[in-house]
Coordinates of C-alpha atoms and ligand atoms in Angstrom, one line a residue:
M30 CA 13.2 -3.1 33.1
P31 CA 13.6 -4.1 29.4
H32 CA 14.5 -1.5 26.8
Y33 CA 12.4 -1.7 23.6
L34 CA 13.9 0.1 20.6
I35 CA 11.8 0.8 17.5
I36 CA 13.2 2.1 14.3
G37 CA 10.5 3.9 12.3
S38 CA 7.7 6.0 13.7
S39 CA 5.0 5.3 11.1
I40 CA 2.0 3.0 11.6
A41 CA 3.9 -0.3 12.2
G42 CA 6.3 1.3 14.7
Q43 CA 3.7 3.3 16.5
S44 CA 1.3 0.3 16.8
A45 CA 4.1 -1.9 18.2
A46 CA 4.9 0.8 20.8
E47 CA 1.3 1.0 21.8
A48 CA 1.0 -2.8 22.1
I49 CA 4.2 -2.9 24.3
R50 CA 2.8 -0.2 26.5
E51 CA -0.5 -2.1 26.9
R52 CA 1.4 -5.1 28.2
D53 CA 4.1 -3.4 30.2
A54 CA 3.4 -0.1 31.9
A55 CA 6.9 0.3 33.1
A56 CA 8.8 -0.6 30.0
A57 CA 11.4 1.9 28.5
I58 CA 10.4 2.4 24.9
T59 CA 12.5 4.5 22.4
I60 CA 11.3 5.3 18.9
V61 CA 14.0 6.5 16.5
S62 CA 12.8 7.8 13.1
E63 CA 14.0 10.1 10.3
E64 CA 10.4 11.4 10.1
A65 CA 10.1 14.7 11.8
H66 CA 6.3 15.1 11.5
G67 CA 5.1 12.3 13.8
L68 CA 2.5 9.8 12.8
Y69 CA 0.3 10.8 9.9
S70 CA -1.8 8.9 7.3
R71 CA 0.3 8.3 4.2
P72 CA -2.7 7.1 2.2
G73 CA -4.2 10.4 3.1
L74 CA -1.5 12.3 1.2
A75 CA -3.6 11.8 -1.9
Y76 CA -6.4 13.7 -0.4
L77 CA -4.0 16.5 0.7
L78 CA -2.7 16.7 -2.9
R79 CA -6.2 17.0 -4.3
G80 CA -7.1 19.7 -1.8
D81 CA -9.8 17.6 -0.2
I82 CA -8.4 17.9 3.4
P83 CA -6.1 20.2 5.3
E84 CA -2.8 18.9 6.5
K85 CA -3.8 18.7 10.1
M86 CA -6.5 16.1 9.2
L87 CA -3.7 13.7 8.3
M88 CA -2.4 13.5 11.9
A89 CA -3.2 10.1 13.3
R90 CA -2.3 10.7 17.0
T91 CA -2.9 13.6 19.4
R92 CA -0.5 15.1 22.0
D93 CA -2.5 13.3 24.6
D94 CA -1.9 10.0 22.9
G95 CA 1.8 10.8 22.9
R96 CA 1.8 11.5 26.7
Q97 CA 0.0 8.3 27.4
L98 CA 2.4 6.3 25.3
N99 CA 5.3 7.7 27.3
A100 CA 8.0 6.7 24.9
Q101 CA 11.2 8.6 24.2
T102 CA 11.2 9.7 20.5
M103 CA 14.3 10.7 18.6
V104 CA 14.4 12.2 15.1
A105 CA 17.5 10.5 13.7
R106 CA 18.6 8.0 11.1
A107 CA 19.7 4.5 12.3
E108 CA 22.8 3.6 10.4
R109 CA 23.9 0.2 11.8
V110 CA 22.5 -2.7 13.7
N111 CA 24.7 -5.0 15.7
P112 CA 22.6 -7.9 16.7
D113 CA 25.5 -9.6 18.7
Q114 CA 26.0 -6.5 20.8
H115 CA 22.3 -5.6 20.9
Q116 CA 23.2 -2.2 19.7
V117 CA 22.1 0.4 17.1
T118 CA 24.3 3.2 15.9
L119 CA 22.7 6.4 14.7
A120 CA 23.9 8.8 12.0
N121 CA 24.6 11.4 14.7
G122 CA 27.2 9.1 16.3
K123 CA 25.0 7.9 19.3
T124 CA 24.8 4.3 20.1
L125 CA 21.7 2.8 21.7
T126 CA 21.4 -0.6 23.3
Y127 CA 18.3 -2.7 23.3
D128 CA 16.8 -5.8 24.8
R129 CA 14.3 -6.1 21.9
L130 CA 14.5 -4.3 18.6
L131 CA 11.8 -3.7 16.0
L132 CA 12.7 -2.7 12.4
A133 CA 9.7 -0.8 11.0
T134 CA 11.5 1.1 8.4
G135 CA 8.8 0.8 5.7
S136 CA 9.4 1.3 2.0
V137 CA 10.6 4.0 -0.4
A138 CA 9.8 4.9 -4.0
M139 CA 12.0 3.3 -6.6
P140 CA 14.2 5.9 -8.1
A141 CA 13.9 6.7 -11.8
D142 CA 17.0 5.8 -13.8
F143 CA 16.6 7.8 -17.0
P144 CA 19.0 10.6 -17.8
G145 CA 17.9 13.8 -16.1
H146 CA 16.1 12.0 -13.2
D147 CA 18.0 14.3 -10.7
L148 CA 16.7 17.6 -12.2
E149 CA 14.9 20.1 -10.0
G150 CA 11.2 19.4 -10.7
V151 CA 11.4 15.6 -10.8
V152 CA 9.4 14.3 -7.8
K153 CA 8.2 11.2 -6.0
L154 CA 5.5 10.8 -3.3
D155 CA 6.7 9.0 -0.2
N156 CA 5.9 11.3 2.7
L157 CA 4.6 14.6 3.9
D158 CA 7.7 16.6 2.9
D159 CA 7.3 15.2 -0.7
A160 CA 3.6 16.3 -0.8
R161 CA 4.5 19.8 0.4
H162 CA 7.2 20.0 -2.2
I163 CA 4.8 18.9 -5.0
L164 CA 2.2 21.4 -3.9
K165 CA 4.8 24.2 -3.9
L166 CA 5.8 23.3 -7.5
A167 CA 2.2 22.7 -8.8
G168 CA 0.3 25.6 -10.1
R169 CA -2.3 26.7 -12.6
R170 CA -1.5 26.7 -16.3
K171 CA 1.6 24.7 -15.7
T172 CA 2.2 21.3 -17.2
A173 CA 3.0 18.0 -15.4
V174 CA 4.0 14.6 -16.7
V175 CA 3.4 11.5 -14.5
V176 CA 5.0 8.1 -15.2
G177 CA 4.3 4.8 -13.4
G178 CA 1.5 2.6 -12.3
G179 CA -0.7 1.5 -9.4
I180 CA -2.5 3.7 -6.9
T181 CA 0.3 6.3 -6.3
A182 CA 0.7 7.3 -10.0
L183 CA -3.1 7.8 -10.3
E184 CA -3.1 9.8 -7.1
L185 CA -0.4 12.1 -8.5
V186 CA -2.3 12.4 -11.8
E187 CA -5.5 13.4 -10.0
G188 CA -3.9 15.6 -7.4
L189 CA -2.0 17.6 -10.0
R190 CA -5.1 17.9 -12.2
A191 CA -7.1 19.1 -9.2
R192 CA -4.5 21.8 -8.8
G193 CA -5.3 23.1 -12.3
M194 CA -2.2 21.6 -14.0
Q195 CA -2.3 20.2 -17.5
V196 CA -1.4 16.5 -16.9
H197 CA 0.2 14.0 -19.3
Y198 CA 0.0 10.5 -18.0
L199 CA 2.5 8.2 -19.7
L200 CA 1.9 4.5 -19.6
R201 CA 4.4 2.0 -20.9
G202 CA 1.8 -0.7 -21.5
E203 CA -1.6 -0.8 -23.1
H204 CA -3.6 -0.4 -19.9
Y205 CA -3.5 1.1 -16.4
W206 CA -2.6 -1.3 -13.5
S207 CA -2.9 -4.3 -15.7
N208 CA -1.7 -6.9 -13.1
V209 CA -4.6 -6.1 -10.8
L210 CA -7.4 -4.7 -12.9
D211 CA -8.9 -6.5 -16.0
E212 CA -9.1 -4.7 -19.3
T213 CA -12.7 -3.4 -18.7
E214 CA -11.7 -2.0 -15.3
S215 CA -8.6 -0.3 -16.6
R216 CA -10.7 1.2 -19.4
L217 CA -13.2 2.5 -16.9
V218 CA -10.4 4.4 -15.1
E219 CA -8.8 5.5 -18.4
D220 CA -12.1 6.9 -19.7
R221 CA -12.7 8.8 -16.5
L222 CA -9.2 10.3 -16.7
R223 CA -9.7 11.5 -20.3
E224 CA -13.0 13.0 -19.2
E225 CA -11.2 14.9 -16.5
G226 CA -8.9 16.3 -19.2
V227 CA -5.9 14.1 -18.6
F228 CA -3.8 13.4 -21.7
L229 CA -3.2 9.7 -21.7
H230 CA -0.2 8.3 -23.7
T231 CA -0.1 4.5 -23.9
H232 CA 2.9 2.5 -25.1
T233 CA 5.0 5.5 -24.1
Q234 CA 8.3 5.4 -22.3
I235 CA 10.5 8.3 -21.2
K236 CA 13.9 8.4 -22.8
Q237 CA 15.2 11.4 -20.8
A238 CA 14.1 14.3 -18.7
L239 CA 15.2 17.6 -20.3
G240 CA 16.7 20.4 -18.3
K241 CA 18.1 23.9 -18.4
R242 CA 20.4 25.1 -15.6
Q243 CA 19.4 22.0 -13.5
Q244 CA 15.7 22.8 -13.9
L245 CA 13.3 20.4 -15.6
I246 CA 11.8 21.9 -18.8
G247 CA 10.4 18.7 -20.4
V248 CA 10.6 15.1 -21.3
E249 CA 11.6 13.2 -24.4
T250 CA 9.9 9.9 -25.1
Q251 CA 11.6 6.8 -26.7
T252 CA 9.9 7.7 -30.0
G253 CA 11.4 11.2 -29.9
E254 CA 8.3 13.1 -28.9
K255 CA 9.0 16.1 -26.6
I256 CA 6.5 17.3 -24.0
G257 CA 7.3 20.5 -22.2
C258 CA 6.7 20.3 -18.4
H259 CA 7.5 21.9 -15.1
L260 CA 7.0 18.8 -13.0
L261 CA 7.7 15.2 -13.6
A262 CA 6.2 12.8 -11.0
V263 CA 7.6 9.2 -10.9
A264 CA 5.7 6.3 -9.3
I265 CA 7.2 3.1 -10.6
G266 CA 6.9 1.0 -7.5
V267 CA 8.5 0.9 -4.0
R268 CA 11.1 -1.2 -2.3
P269 CA 11.3 -2.2 1.3
R270 CA 14.0 -0.4 3.2
I271 CA 16.1 -3.5 4.1
E272 CA 19.5 -1.9 4.2
L273 CA 19.9 -2.1 7.9
A274 CA 18.9 -5.7 8.0
K275 CA 21.1 -6.6 5.1
A276 CA 24.2 -5.1 6.6
A277 CA 23.4 -6.9 9.9
N278 CA 23.3 -10.2 8.0
L279 CA 19.6 -10.8 8.8
K280 CA 17.8 -13.2 6.4
I281 CA 16.3 -11.1 3.6
E282 CA 14.6 -11.8 0.3
R283 CA 12.4 -9.1 -1.2
G284 CA 11.8 -7.9 2.4
I285 CA 13.1 -8.9 5.8
I286 CA 12.1 -12.5 6.4
V287 CA 10.1 -12.9 9.5
D288 CA 8.2 -15.9 11.0
E289 CA 4.5 -15.7 12.1
Y290 CA 5.7 -14.1 15.4
L291 CA 7.4 -11.3 13.3
R292 CA 10.8 -12.5 14.5
T293 CA 13.7 -12.0 12.1
S294 CA 16.6 -14.5 11.9
A295 CA 18.5 -12.6 14.7
P296 CA 17.6 -13.1 18.3
D297 CA 15.5 -10.3 19.8
V298 CA 15.1 -8.5 16.5
Y299 CA 11.6 -8.2 15.0
A300 CA 10.3 -6.6 11.8
A301 CA 6.9 -5.4 10.8
G302 CA 5.1 -3.3 8.1
D303 CA 6.1 -2.6 4.5
V304 CA 9.7 -3.8 5.2
A305 CA 8.7 -7.3 6.4
Q306 CA 8.2 -10.3 4.3
V307 CA 5.9 -12.2 6.5
F308 CA 5.3 -16.0 6.7
D309 CA 1.7 -17.0 6.7
P310 CA 1.3 -20.4 8.3
R311 CA -2.1 -20.8 6.6
S312 CA -0.9 -20.5 3.1
G313 CA 2.7 -21.5 3.7
R314 CA 3.9 -18.4 1.8
S315 CA 6.0 -15.4 2.7
T316 CA 4.6 -12.3 1.1
L317 CA 5.0 -8.5 1.0
D318 CA 2.1 -6.2 1.6
V319 CA 2.3 -2.4 1.2
L320 CA -0.9 -1.7 3.0
W321 CA -1.6 0.6 5.9
P322 CA -4.0 -1.7 7.8
T323 CA -1.7 -4.6 7.4
A324 CA 1.3 -2.6 8.8
L325 CA -0.9 -1.6 11.7
L326 CA -1.8 -5.3 12.5
Q327 CA 1.7 -6.5 12.0
G328 CA 3.1 -3.8 14.2
R329 CA 0.6 -4.6 17.0
A330 CA 1.5 -8.3 16.8
A331 CA 5.2 -7.6 16.9
G332 CA 4.8 -5.3 19.9
Q333 CA 2.8 -8.0 21.8
N334 CA 5.4 -10.7 21.0
M335 CA 8.3 -8.4 21.9
A336 CA 6.7 -7.9 25.3
G337 CA 6.3 -11.6 26.0
A338 CA 3.2 -12.8 24.3
Q339 CA 3.2 -15.8 21.9
T340 CA 0.6 -14.5 19.5
P341 CA 1.1 -15.5 15.9
Y342 CA 0.2 -12.9 13.2
L343 CA -2.3 -14.6 11.0
K344 CA -2.5 -12.7 7.7
A345 CA -5.9 -11.1 7.3
L346 CA -7.5 -11.1 4.0
S347 CA -5.7 -8.5 2.0
M348 CA -8.1 -5.7 1.2
N349 CA -7.9 -2.0 0.1
V350 CA -10.6 0.5 -0.3
T351 CA -9.4 3.3 -2.6
Q352 CA -10.5 5.8 -5.2
L353 CA -9.5 5.2 -8.8
A354 CA -10.3 8.2 -11.0
G355 CA -13.0 9.2 -8.5
L356 CA -14.5 5.7 -8.4
V357 CA -14.6 4.1 -5.0
T358 CA -12.9 0.7 -5.5
T359 CA -12.6 -2.2 -3.1
I360 CA -10.0 -4.9 -3.9
I361 CA -10.3 -8.2 -1.9
G362 CA -8.3 -11.4 -2.0
A363 CA -6.8 -12.7 -5.2
V364 CA -7.8 -10.7 -8.2
G365 CA -5.0 -10.3 -10.7
S366 CA -1.9 -11.9 -12.3
G367 CA 0.9 -11.2 -14.6
R368 CA 3.1 -8.1 -14.8
D369 CA 2.4 -4.4 -15.1
E370 CA 4.9 -2.8 -17.4
D371 CA 4.6 0.5 -15.6
L372 CA 5.8 -0.9 -12.3
L373 CA 9.3 -2.3 -11.6
T374 CA 8.2 -3.6 -8.2
I375 CA 5.2 -3.7 -5.9
S376 CA 3.3 -0.4 -5.6
R377 CA 1.8 1.3 -2.6
G378 CA -1.7 0.1 -1.6
D379 CA -0.8 -3.2 -3.1
S380 CA -0.4 -6.8 -1.8
E381 CA 1.5 -9.7 -3.4
A382 CA -1.5 -11.8 -2.2
W383 CA -3.7 -10.1 -4.9
R384 CA -1.7 -11.8 -7.6
L385 CA -1.4 -15.3 -6.2
L386 CA -4.1 -16.4 -8.5
P387 CA -4.6 -20.1 -9.0
Q388 CA -6.8 -21.1 -11.8
A389 CA -9.9 -19.0 -11.5
W390 CA -13.3 -18.5 -13.1
V391 CA -14.6 -15.0 -13.5
V392 CA -18.1 -13.7 -12.9
S393 CA -18.7 -10.0 -13.7
D394 CA -21.5 -7.6 -13.6
Q395 CA -21.3 -4.2 -15.2
H396 CA -23.7 -1.2 -15.1
E397 CA -22.2 2.0 -16.5
V398 CA -19.5 2.8 -13.9
N399 CA -20.5 0.2 -11.4
R400 CA -18.7 -3.1 -11.8
I401 CA -18.2 -6.2 -9.7
R402 CA -15.8 -9.0 -10.6
L403 CA -15.6 -12.2 -8.7
L404 CA -13.0 -14.9 -8.9
L405 CA -14.0 -18.4 -8.1
D406 CA -12.0 -21.5 -7.6
E407 CA -13.5 -25.0 -7.4
R408 CA -15.1 -24.3 -4.1
Q409 CA -15.1 -20.7 -3.1
I410 CA -14.9 -17.1 -4.0
I411 CA -11.2 -16.2 -3.8
G412 CA -11.2 -12.6 -4.8
A413 CA -13.3 -9.6 -5.8
I414 CA -13.1 -6.1 -7.2
V415 CA -16.1 -3.8 -6.5
I416 CA -16.0 -0.5 -8.4
G417 CA -18.5 2.3 -7.9
D418 CA -21.6 1.1 -5.9
Q419 CA -20.1 -0.5 -2.8
T420 CA -23.2 -2.5 -1.7
W421 CA -21.4 -5.8 -2.3
A422 CA -18.1 -4.9 -0.8
R423 CA -18.9 -6.1 2.8
P424 CA -20.8 -9.2 1.9
L425 CA -18.0 -10.3 -0.4
H426 CA -15.4 -9.5 2.2
E427 CA -17.3 -11.8 4.6
L428 CA -17.8 -14.6 2.1
I429 CA -14.2 -14.6 1.0
G430 CA -12.8 -14.1 4.5
A431 CA -14.9 -17.0 5.9
Q432 CA -13.9 -19.2 2.9
V433 CA -17.5 -20.1 2.4
D434 CA -18.2 -23.1 0.2
V435 CA -20.3 -21.8 -2.7
T436 CA -20.5 -25.1 -4.6
P437 CA -24.4 -25.1 -4.2
I438 CA -24.6 -22.0 -6.5
R439 CA -21.3 -22.3 -8.4
A440 CA -22.9 -23.6 -11.6
A441 CA -25.6 -20.9 -11.5
L442 CA -23.0 -18.2 -10.9
L443 CA -21.0 -19.3 -13.9
S444 CA -23.8 -20.2 -16.3
D445 CA -25.5 -16.8 -16.6
H446 CA -23.8 -13.7 -15.5
A447 CA -27.0 -11.7 -15.8
T448 CA -28.6 -13.7 -13.0
A449 CA -25.5 -14.5 -11.0
F450 CA -26.0 -11.8 -8.4
A451 CA -29.6 -12.7 -7.8
H452 CA -28.4 -16.2 -6.9
L453 CA -25.6 -14.7 -4.8
T454 CA -27.9 -12.4 -2.9
Q455 CA -30.1 -15.3 -1.9
F456 CA -27.1 -17.4 -1.0
Y457 CA -25.5 -14.7 1.1
Q458 CA -28.8 -13.8 2.9
T459 CA -29.3 -17.5 3.9
W460 CA -25.6 -17.8 5.0
A461 CA -25.6 -14.5 7.0
T462 CA -28.9 -15.4 8.8
A463 CA -27.5 -18.9 9.7
R464 CA -24.3 -17.3 11.0
R465 CA -26.2 -14.7 13.0
E466 CA -28.4 -17.4 14.6
S467 CA -25.4 -19.6 15.5
T468 CA -23.4 -16.8 17.1
P469 CA -24.0 -16.8 20.9
R470 CA -25.5 -13.5 22.2
A471 CA -23.3 -11.6 24.6
Ligands
LIG512 C1 1.2 8.2 -1.4 C2 0.8 6.9 -0.7 C3 -0.4 6.3 -0.9 C4 -0.7 5.1 -0.3 N1 -2.0 4.6 -0.5 C5 -2.3 3.5 0.2 C6 -3.7 3.0 0.1 O1 -4.5 3.4 -0.7 N2 -4.0 1.9 0.9 C7 -3.1 1.4 1.8 O2 -3.5 0.4 2.5 N3 -1.9 1.8 1.9 C8 -1.4 2.9 1.1 N4 -0.2 3.3 1.3 C9 0.8 2.5 1.9 C10 0.9 2.7 3.5 O3 1.0 4.0 3.8 C11 2.0 1.9 4.0 O4 1.7 0.5 3.8 C12 2.3 2.1 5.5 O5 2.6 3.5 5.7 C13 3.5 1.3 6.0 O6 3.8 1.6 7.3 P1 5.2 1.3 7.9 O7 5.1 1.8 9.3 O8 5.6 -0.1 7.6 O9 6.3 2.1 7.0 P2 6.3 3.6 6.5 O10 5.0 4.3 6.6 O11 7.0 3.6 5.2 O12 7.3 4.3 7.6 C14 8.6 3.9 7.9 C15 9.3 5.0 8.7 O13 10.6 4.6 9.0 C16 11.5 5.6 8.9 N5 12.8 5.1 8.6 C17 13.2 4.2 7.6 N6 14.5 3.9 7.7 C18 15.0 4.5 8.8 C19 16.3 4.6 9.4 N7 17.3 3.9 8.9 N8 16.4 5.3 10.5 C20 15.3 6.0 11.0 N9 14.1 6.0 10.5 C21 13.9 5.3 9.4 C22 11.0 6.4 7.7 O14 11.4 7.7 7.7 C23 9.5 6.3 7.9 O15 9.0 7.4 8.7 C24 0.2 4.5 0.6 C25 1.4 5.2 0.9 C26 1.7 6.3 0.3 C27 3.1 7.0 0.6

């Protein structure tokens, strides 16, 4: 009976274990993770911070699910992998042997490096314990400073504001999340934040965090401005947790390099989720995604392959549905380019695929807070951002995912933005009807 060992109990690790169990009822599965709270939704931490949901709603599996999975779980840190011996050593001194190993160690927040970053009151948001800690520190009439970019920084800003704190959001650059959003979209978010009472400081960089008896009392910016605060939240990007793989001499770049079967460079060792830099046979590229649904699908594919299948993981169209300053936003395919000064690395809820932008033409449609932006190449729509009204999110996901040739309406789309969506509506309806009619009924 083979022994499957999984390091990391979040969505990639759990999905792999479930896929193994589906194929092999008798297999011995062990899941080792530092995480003591089981599987919960990390994207959901934002809703917890804002007070929209209670903690128990984050939990993604029931006790019954756990019984059915019938895996041995251990709360421990894996310290070393020895691929030659097929062994993993834990921080508690135990050594486990495996037939197949999955590294699903995810990613962690990049640490701040300014003086005072280790003061009590300087926080990050990686997991449930971090969220609990932030909620303990947050409170009415207190002041918080948030630095960083991407979704997590904004979630911190909004969560702390919802808890009644005065919030200063410091942006190094001119605009929020400028490598994914265009200037108009960033402004939409920034205006909403100002309306919510957030103090936005652009072109502002922290020089140091100020403290008294190891306790944070404020920040000083590069220009010498001082802002008193009780909490400083840092979200400057994440890095895949590749240490185990690196020490075991596995092939790594930005993440652990895996092929389309999620196999690393060592025999019987697989990787999936945030930690994996996955080869996509369709594009020929190896990219990182820091997305929950992607980690789930990769984990499932890795589990199937560990248990004997030969199923390639074919990268689905990268997509995220999130809220930016209260505006529901769907990001699909390739939408941005360049660098965001507020992020040192990739951020959570982000995909490198969103910035693999070849030459593209833009079509946009804006009504107050509702905005749609399409990116077109010579033949097809390659990416879209839908902010506010979500009517177009599903049709665009379908058109982009199916790589539909839009050349018949391309000129019309580009010539007059005011009528572009009328053309697209007609085109989509015709295409969707034809697709429905050609799909055999079950
Ligand atoms: C605040 C926040 C907001 C997010 N927002 C979004 C969003 O809007 N949309 C979206 O799609 N995604 C979002 N994400 C990202 C999403 O949660 C991740 O992509 C997903 O959790 C990745 O799953 P994973 O299983 O690969 O790794 P992780 O969830 O990072 O889990 C890895 C696990 O491995 C454990 N581990 C690591 N090293 C070791 C070791 N040596 N020994 C033992 N255990 C170890 C860790 O403790 C952890 O429990 C967000 C994440 C956060 C934290």
